[in-house]
Amino acid sequence: MRTRSRRSMALGGGIAVLLGIPPAVAVAANASADVLLSRGRPALASSTLSVAWLASAAVDGGAGTRWASGAGPGTQWLRIDLGAAQQVSRVRLHWASAYAKGYRVQLSDNGATWTDTYRTTTGNGGVDDLRNLTGHGRYLRVLATQRATPGGYSLWDVRAYGPGPAARVPESGAAPSAATPAVAAGLTVSGKKETAFELVSSAENSTLNWRGEFDYIEDLGDGRGYTAGIVGFCSGTGDMLDLVTDYTRRSPSNKLATYLPALRAVDGTDSHRGLDPGFVPAWRAAAKDPVFQQAQQDARDRMYFTPAVRLAQADGLRALGQFAYYDAAVMHGVSGLRAVRERAVRARKTPSQGGDEIAYLGAFLDARDAEMRREAAHSDTTRVDTAQRVFLRGSNLDLVAPLTWHVYGDKYTIKR
């Protein structure tokens, strides 16, 4: 937004002429109340093209150094730790040729939940000198959501100003690295994958301890027959049949093998014919078998987690979007997920298509709500509206803890 910067300078010069003060003196006097808060502070980026363009280069004050993100599609960010909660009144961004058309300047007290202090969808590169901001937080983030060029994003310099005082610049003994930091990882990384499983378990089993739900089984009256296990495998939707078939391949003499003919017969219905009265106790007994526990986990990943995450990655979505796809797949199946996605794409472009990730996820969650309300048994949309939307409103696109949400009236927190 070069025009904004020029207008700001022109306004300062006009006031100076009226007061009989040289323009250069007026601008300096106007800036004297601001303290540079960001110089030399620890900086982190969602991705880095190479060790030649690290996040720290955007705050080192060097004229020839810059941060450059990875070149892939989607949202990227640069985060600066100001050392203590600070009032931020001005941010100056100097973009390189790979600039953001759409971006937000955000502040956070914990590095997880963010508040916009500025946002635009009409950025044009160069120097953006953003003044008269009102925001407070320890962490400052530039969240770049739409690319203006085919590459990623790059910033020569990020300067944050406020009344201060500025925190002491720490010494760093860390070796330079272009690796993706843990907080920016997707759901395929073990810690984030565990978060996804706990989030789904809060909705499916009313607990974060999904490993304690291998023996869960009941008929919810939703037309899907028995619902059971760690992600709600159903006797009426085929996934329970697939699971027990795989378990029997691994352990032919298991307690559920004799029910395979009945599971084939009731597939596509809500009937218990051939299953009662022995299937429920047989399931609970089988759940003690480590082979069955592993079969449930493998089925979850094969049927739902892996295809959902791959689709989300292809759409350029970060961890929150990957989770939103996975949760939709668990409830509606992968074909149902694709139907929800198709409706969302008609409203907003995905990041891979050049769209804004936050806007697209809002459209996806709208479409997911509409799909849930089509079924009376799933008309309670709190697993979306008081969980996923909460994270989206806080721009927590990477599912960074602490996370707090509500499902069906119950409160859950992940602190790690």
XYZ file of C-alpha atoms in Angstrom:
416
model
C 0.000 0.000 0.000
C 2.488 2.609 -1.149
C -0.307 5.137 -1.572
C -1.116 4.957 2.155
C 2.498 5.703 3.031
C 2.694 8.639 0.616
C -0.573 10.046 1.901
C 0.717 9.831 5.468
C 3.896 11.730 4.575
C 1.981 14.306 2.542
C -0.392 14.961 5.426
C 2.502 15.472 7.804
C 4.114 17.913 5.371
C 0.853 19.849 4.948
C 0.497 20.325 8.702
C 4.106 21.392 8.913
C 3.609 24.091 6.275
C 0.622 25.468 8.165
C 2.628 25.629 11.383
C 5.761 26.982 9.746
C 7.784 23.867 10.687
C 10.059 22.110 8.132
C 8.442 18.800 7.045
C 11.397 16.635 8.103
C 11.285 18.075 11.614
C 7.519 17.533 11.834
C 7.743 13.856 10.874
C 10.565 13.259 13.355
C 8.631 14.942 16.125
C 5.530 12.889 15.323
C 7.544 9.646 15.613
C 9.424 10.585 18.774
C 6.741 9.185 21.074
C 7.124 5.737 19.499
C 9.669 3.182 20.640
C 10.916 0.526 18.208
C 9.793 -2.698 19.874
C 10.724 -5.342 17.316
C 14.411 -4.814 16.493
C 16.398 -7.961 17.214
C 13.494 -9.739 18.893
C 12.998 -13.509 18.350
C 11.130 -14.129 15.102
C 9.488 -17.291 13.793
C 7.934 -18.058 10.424
C 5.480 -20.677 9.222
C 7.955 -21.590 6.501
C 11.313 -20.428 5.215
C 12.604 -20.807 1.685
C 16.171 -21.444 2.871
C 18.643 -20.491 5.609
C 19.501 -17.445 3.492
C 16.064 -15.924 4.175
C 15.274 -16.637 7.819
C 12.523 -14.965 9.839
C 15.152 -13.177 11.936
C 16.250 -11.233 8.838
C 13.010 -9.211 8.974
C 13.904 -7.752 12.375
C 17.700 -7.459 12.190
C 17.723 -3.918 10.782
C 19.914 -4.954 7.854
C 19.276 -3.259 4.537
C 20.055 -6.329 2.445
C 18.439 -9.116 4.453
C 14.886 -10.418 4.223
C 12.559 -13.258 5.153
C 11.137 -15.386 2.353
C 8.468 -18.020 2.878
C 8.155 -21.333 1.096
C 6.765 -21.064 -2.411
C 3.685 -23.254 -1.957
C 0.084 -22.015 -2.005
C -1.841 -20.870 1.032
C -1.392 -18.807 4.159
C 2.026 -18.031 5.639
C 2.994 -15.971 8.672
C 5.837 -14.182 10.385
C 5.662 -13.915 14.182
C 7.700 -11.655 16.460
C 8.006 -12.145 20.210
C 8.059 -8.638 21.702
C 9.261 -10.075 25.012
C 6.369 -8.729 27.071
C 2.828 -7.534 26.464
C 3.092 -4.254 24.574
C 0.802 -1.556 23.243
C 1.395 -1.369 19.482
C 0.434 1.836 17.700
C 2.372 1.560 14.450
C 3.705 -1.209 12.201
C 5.914 -0.598 9.188
C 6.200 -3.376 6.610
C 8.675 -3.342 3.736
C 7.660 -5.978 1.204
C 9.975 -7.525 -1.350
C 8.691 -8.352 -4.839
C 6.789 -11.373 -3.471
C 4.190 -9.455 -1.485
C 0.761 -10.154 -0.032
C -2.394 -8.831 -1.638
C -4.327 -9.895 1.424
C -2.844 -9.843 4.901
C -3.549 -9.114 8.556
C -1.434 -7.623 11.304
C -2.377 -9.367 14.533
C -1.503 -9.399 18.220
C -1.718 -12.168 20.792
C -0.965 -12.680 24.463
C -0.295 -16.414 24.130
C 0.707 -17.065 20.517
C -2.459 -19.109 19.934
C -5.456 -16.754 19.798
C -4.997 -13.640 17.662
C -6.770 -10.295 17.285
C -6.586 -8.195 14.132
C -5.210 -4.714 14.494
C -5.162 -4.197 10.724
C -6.215 -6.106 7.630
C -6.478 -5.513 3.905
C -7.327 -7.346 0.692
C -5.853 -4.672 -1.590
C -2.163 -4.655 -0.698
C 0.157 -3.497 -3.473
C 3.591 -4.116 -1.998
C 6.344 -1.638 -1.270
C 6.247 0.028 2.149
C 3.096 -0.115 4.252
C 3.396 2.319 7.155
C 0.379 1.501 9.304
C -0.264 4.167 11.940
C -2.849 4.886 14.613
C -3.220 1.195 15.389
C -4.797 0.027 18.619
C -3.643 -3.332 19.849
C -1.967 -5.036 22.775
C -0.060 -8.289 23.074
C 3.255 -10.013 23.529
C 3.319 -11.500 20.039
C 2.916 -9.632 16.760
C 2.120 -11.551 13.577
C 1.878 -10.687 9.910
C -0.610 -13.222 8.533
C -0.352 -13.287 4.740
C -3.477 -14.886 3.272
C -3.430 -14.037 -0.444
C -0.436 -13.918 -2.736
C 0.051 -11.193 -5.315
C 2.710 -13.180 -7.198
C 3.135 -16.884 -8.062
C 5.807 -17.331 -5.372
C 5.325 -17.126 -1.627
C 5.800 -14.008 0.507
C 8.862 -11.969 1.422
C 9.507 -9.062 3.780
C 12.650 -6.981 3.946
C 11.706 -5.446 7.237
C 9.025 -5.494 9.949
C 9.056 -2.724 12.527
C 6.592 -2.471 15.381
C 6.326 0.704 17.471
C 4.582 1.620 20.680
C 5.032 3.536 23.918
C 7.364 0.801 25.221
C 9.660 0.282 26.924
C 11.173 -2.196 24.474
C 12.220 -5.546 25.939
C 15.905 -6.417 26.118
C 17.216 -8.157 23.008
C 18.031 -11.749 24.008
C 21.134 -13.665 23.062
C 20.474 -16.632 20.814
C 22.612 -19.734 20.553
C 20.229 -21.546 18.216
C 21.639 -22.723 14.902
C 19.975 -21.176 11.829
C 17.321 -23.496 10.412
C 14.800 -23.397 7.600
C 12.779 -26.285 9.072
C 9.055 -25.851 9.667
C 8.538 -25.045 13.369
C 6.345 -27.372 15.413
C 3.651 -24.726 15.919
C 3.227 -24.412 12.143
C 3.039 -28.148 11.437
C 0.045 -29.839 9.882
C -1.946 -32.746 11.285
C 0.447 -35.392 10.004
C 2.902 -34.434 12.768
C 2.281 -36.555 15.859
C 1.452 -33.753 18.319
C -1.069 -32.129 15.996
C -2.539 -35.507 15.064
C -3.130 -36.200 18.741
C -4.900 -32.846 19.050
C -7.184 -33.766 16.160
C -8.077 -37.095 17.740
C -8.859 -35.430 21.071
C -11.061 -32.830 19.384
C -13.052 -35.506 17.550
C -13.315 -37.595 20.715
C -14.830 -34.672 22.603
C -17.707 -34.739 20.107
C -17.952 -38.468 19.462
C -17.324 -39.777 22.988
C -17.576 -36.753 25.347
C -13.984 -37.216 26.476
C -10.489 -36.274 25.349
C -9.252 -39.759 26.216
C -9.961 -41.404 22.873
C -7.792 -44.399 23.827
C -10.381 -45.277 26.454
C -13.150 -45.616 23.844
C -12.218 -48.784 21.983
C -15.049 -50.573 23.829
C -17.713 -47.891 23.309
C -20.887 -49.133 21.579
C -24.539 -48.024 21.512
C -27.409 -47.297 19.163
C -27.913 -43.525 19.030
C -31.207 -43.757 17.195
C -29.798 -41.900 14.203
C -30.648 -44.510 11.598
C -27.114 -45.888 11.450
C -27.521 -48.907 13.701
C -24.806 -49.488 16.276
C -22.176 -46.757 16.683
C -18.949 -47.953 18.243
C -15.257 -47.443 18.827
C -12.903 -44.490 18.674
C -14.575 -42.609 15.803
C -18.073 -44.073 15.826
C -17.882 -46.942 13.325
C -21.479 -47.787 12.367
C -23.131 -51.099 11.544
C -25.368 -49.335 9.013
C -22.715 -47.390 7.058
C -20.198 -50.040 6.082
C -17.200 -48.863 8.094
C -17.900 -51.250 10.994
C -18.115 -54.117 8.508
C -14.790 -53.093 6.965
C -13.198 -52.847 10.416
C -14.375 -56.283 11.592
C -13.350 -57.815 8.247
C -9.833 -56.422 8.659
C -9.704 -57.537 12.297
C -10.698 -61.055 11.257
C -7.954 -61.089 8.633
C -5.452 -60.207 11.363
C -6.960 -62.502 14.009
C -9.279 -65.131 12.452
C -10.557 -66.543 15.744
C -11.611 -63.198 17.242
C -14.917 -62.795 19.110
C -16.522 -60.670 16.356
C -15.766 -62.916 13.382
C -18.985 -64.902 13.738
C -20.995 -61.687 13.277
C -19.624 -60.893 9.812
C -22.635 -62.431 7.979
C -25.009 -60.340 10.115
C -22.964 -57.172 9.558
C -23.135 -57.737 5.807
C -26.898 -58.230 6.040
C -27.607 -55.055 8.044
C -25.224 -52.804 6.110
C -27.193 -49.807 4.853
C -29.918 -50.186 7.501
C -30.432 -49.506 11.194
C -31.345 -53.135 11.910
C -29.777 -55.232 14.680
C -30.991 -58.481 13.138
C -28.458 -61.221 13.723
C -26.416 -59.001 16.029
C -28.477 -59.057 19.207
C -28.052 -60.035 21.931
C -24.411 -61.095 21.737
C -22.746 -58.466 19.542
C -22.450 -55.718 22.158
C -20.672 -57.873 24.791
C -18.520 -59.413 22.037
C -17.430 -55.923 20.917
C -16.521 -54.941 24.466
C -14.557 -58.125 24.972
C -12.725 -57.674 21.654
C -11.815 -54.112 22.634
C -9.364 -55.518 25.186
C -7.384 -57.144 22.383
C -4.418 -54.979 21.247
C -4.893 -56.355 17.735
C -8.438 -54.957 17.613
C -7.281 -51.658 19.093
C -4.685 -51.327 16.346
C -7.245 -52.324 13.725
C -9.521 -49.495 14.907
C -6.697 -46.967 14.672
C -5.649 -48.147 11.231
C -9.258 -48.072 10.004
C -9.697 -44.537 11.321
C -6.596 -43.364 9.492
C -7.292 -45.277 6.282
C -10.986 -44.398 5.971
C -11.086 -40.862 7.342
C -7.926 -39.171 8.559
C -5.548 -39.716 5.646
C -7.956 -38.941 2.766
C -9.354 -35.884 4.572
C -5.928 -34.429 5.374
C -4.651 -35.062 1.848
C -7.650 -33.262 0.390
C -7.122 -30.341 2.780
C -3.427 -30.152 1.914
C -4.290 -30.084 -1.784
C -6.608 -27.154 -1.034
C -3.736 -25.308 0.690
C -5.222 -25.507 4.202
C -3.278 -25.389 7.443
C -3.949 -27.563 10.526
C -7.363 -26.081 11.413
C -8.669 -26.637 7.896
C -7.211 -30.142 7.859
C -9.049 -30.863 11.086
C -12.310 -29.377 9.774
C -12.119 -31.756 6.804
C -11.288 -34.735 9.036
C -14.156 -34.050 11.431
C -16.546 -33.743 8.494
C -15.292 -37.063 7.103
C -15.862 -38.801 10.447
C -19.498 -37.676 10.557
C -20.470 -37.668 6.872
C -17.930 -39.998 5.265
C -15.347 -38.872 2.727
C -18.027 -38.608 0.024
C -20.038 -36.382 2.368
C -16.937 -34.282 3.053
C -16.467 -33.783 -0.684
C -20.095 -32.685 -1.045
C -19.689 -30.127 1.751
C -16.452 -28.899 0.137
C -18.150 -28.500 -3.254
C -20.780 -26.220 -1.730
C -18.074 -24.192 0.045
C -16.047 -23.795 -3.160
C -19.078 -22.361 -4.903
C -19.071 -19.587 -2.286
C -15.317 -19.020 -1.790
C -12.079 -20.076 -3.459
C -9.713 -22.380 -1.623
C -6.212 -21.061 -0.836
C -4.831 -23.220 -3.668
C -7.240 -21.438 -5.991
C -5.998 -18.061 -4.757
C -8.620 -17.538 -2.066
C -8.316 -16.263 1.485
C -8.041 -19.187 3.920
C -10.101 -17.608 6.693
C -12.896 -16.653 4.292
C -12.898 -20.107 2.709
C -13.010 -21.906 6.056
C -15.939 -19.718 7.083
C -17.784 -20.857 3.949
C -16.843 -24.486 4.601
C -18.177 -24.365 8.157
C -21.387 -22.734 6.878
C -21.829 -25.598 4.428
C -21.039 -28.118 7.165
C -23.683 -26.580 9.449
C -26.254 -26.815 6.668
C -25.411 -30.470 6.072
C -25.699 -31.322 9.770
C -29.098 -29.671 10.049
C -30.397 -31.937 7.280
C -30.275 -34.840 9.757
C -32.306 -34.536 12.953
C -29.812 -36.676 14.873
C -26.964 -34.308 13.972
C -28.768 -30.967 14.115
C -26.737 -29.883 17.158
C -23.911 -28.010 15.437
C -21.849 -27.145 18.509
C -18.929 -29.319 17.371
C -18.635 -26.735 14.601
C -19.989 -23.515 16.071
C -18.508 -23.559 19.579
C -15.330 -25.400 18.622
C -14.044 -24.946 15.075
C -15.530 -21.477 14.619
C -13.988 -20.401 17.929
C -10.548 -21.331 16.636
C -11.256 -19.632 13.310
C -12.397 -16.383 14.957
C -9.096 -16.361 16.851
C -7.177 -16.998 13.609
C -5.724 -20.131 15.201
C -5.100 -21.726 11.826
C -2.390 -24.001 13.205
C -4.361 -25.383 16.200
C -1.781 -24.063 18.639
C -2.473 -24.770 22.320
C -3.977 -23.651 24.589
C -7.279 -24.593 22.999
C -10.626 -24.180 24.759
C -13.971 -25.139 23.235
C -17.461 -26.434 24.025
C -19.330 -29.394 22.534
C -22.914 -30.274 23.500
C -22.614 -27.945 26.489
C -19.395 -29.456 27.878
C -16.152 -27.489 28.137
C -12.800 -28.909 27.059
C -9.240 -27.570 27.179
C -5.920 -28.709 25.744
C -3.026 -26.943 27.460
C 0.126 -28.545 26.051
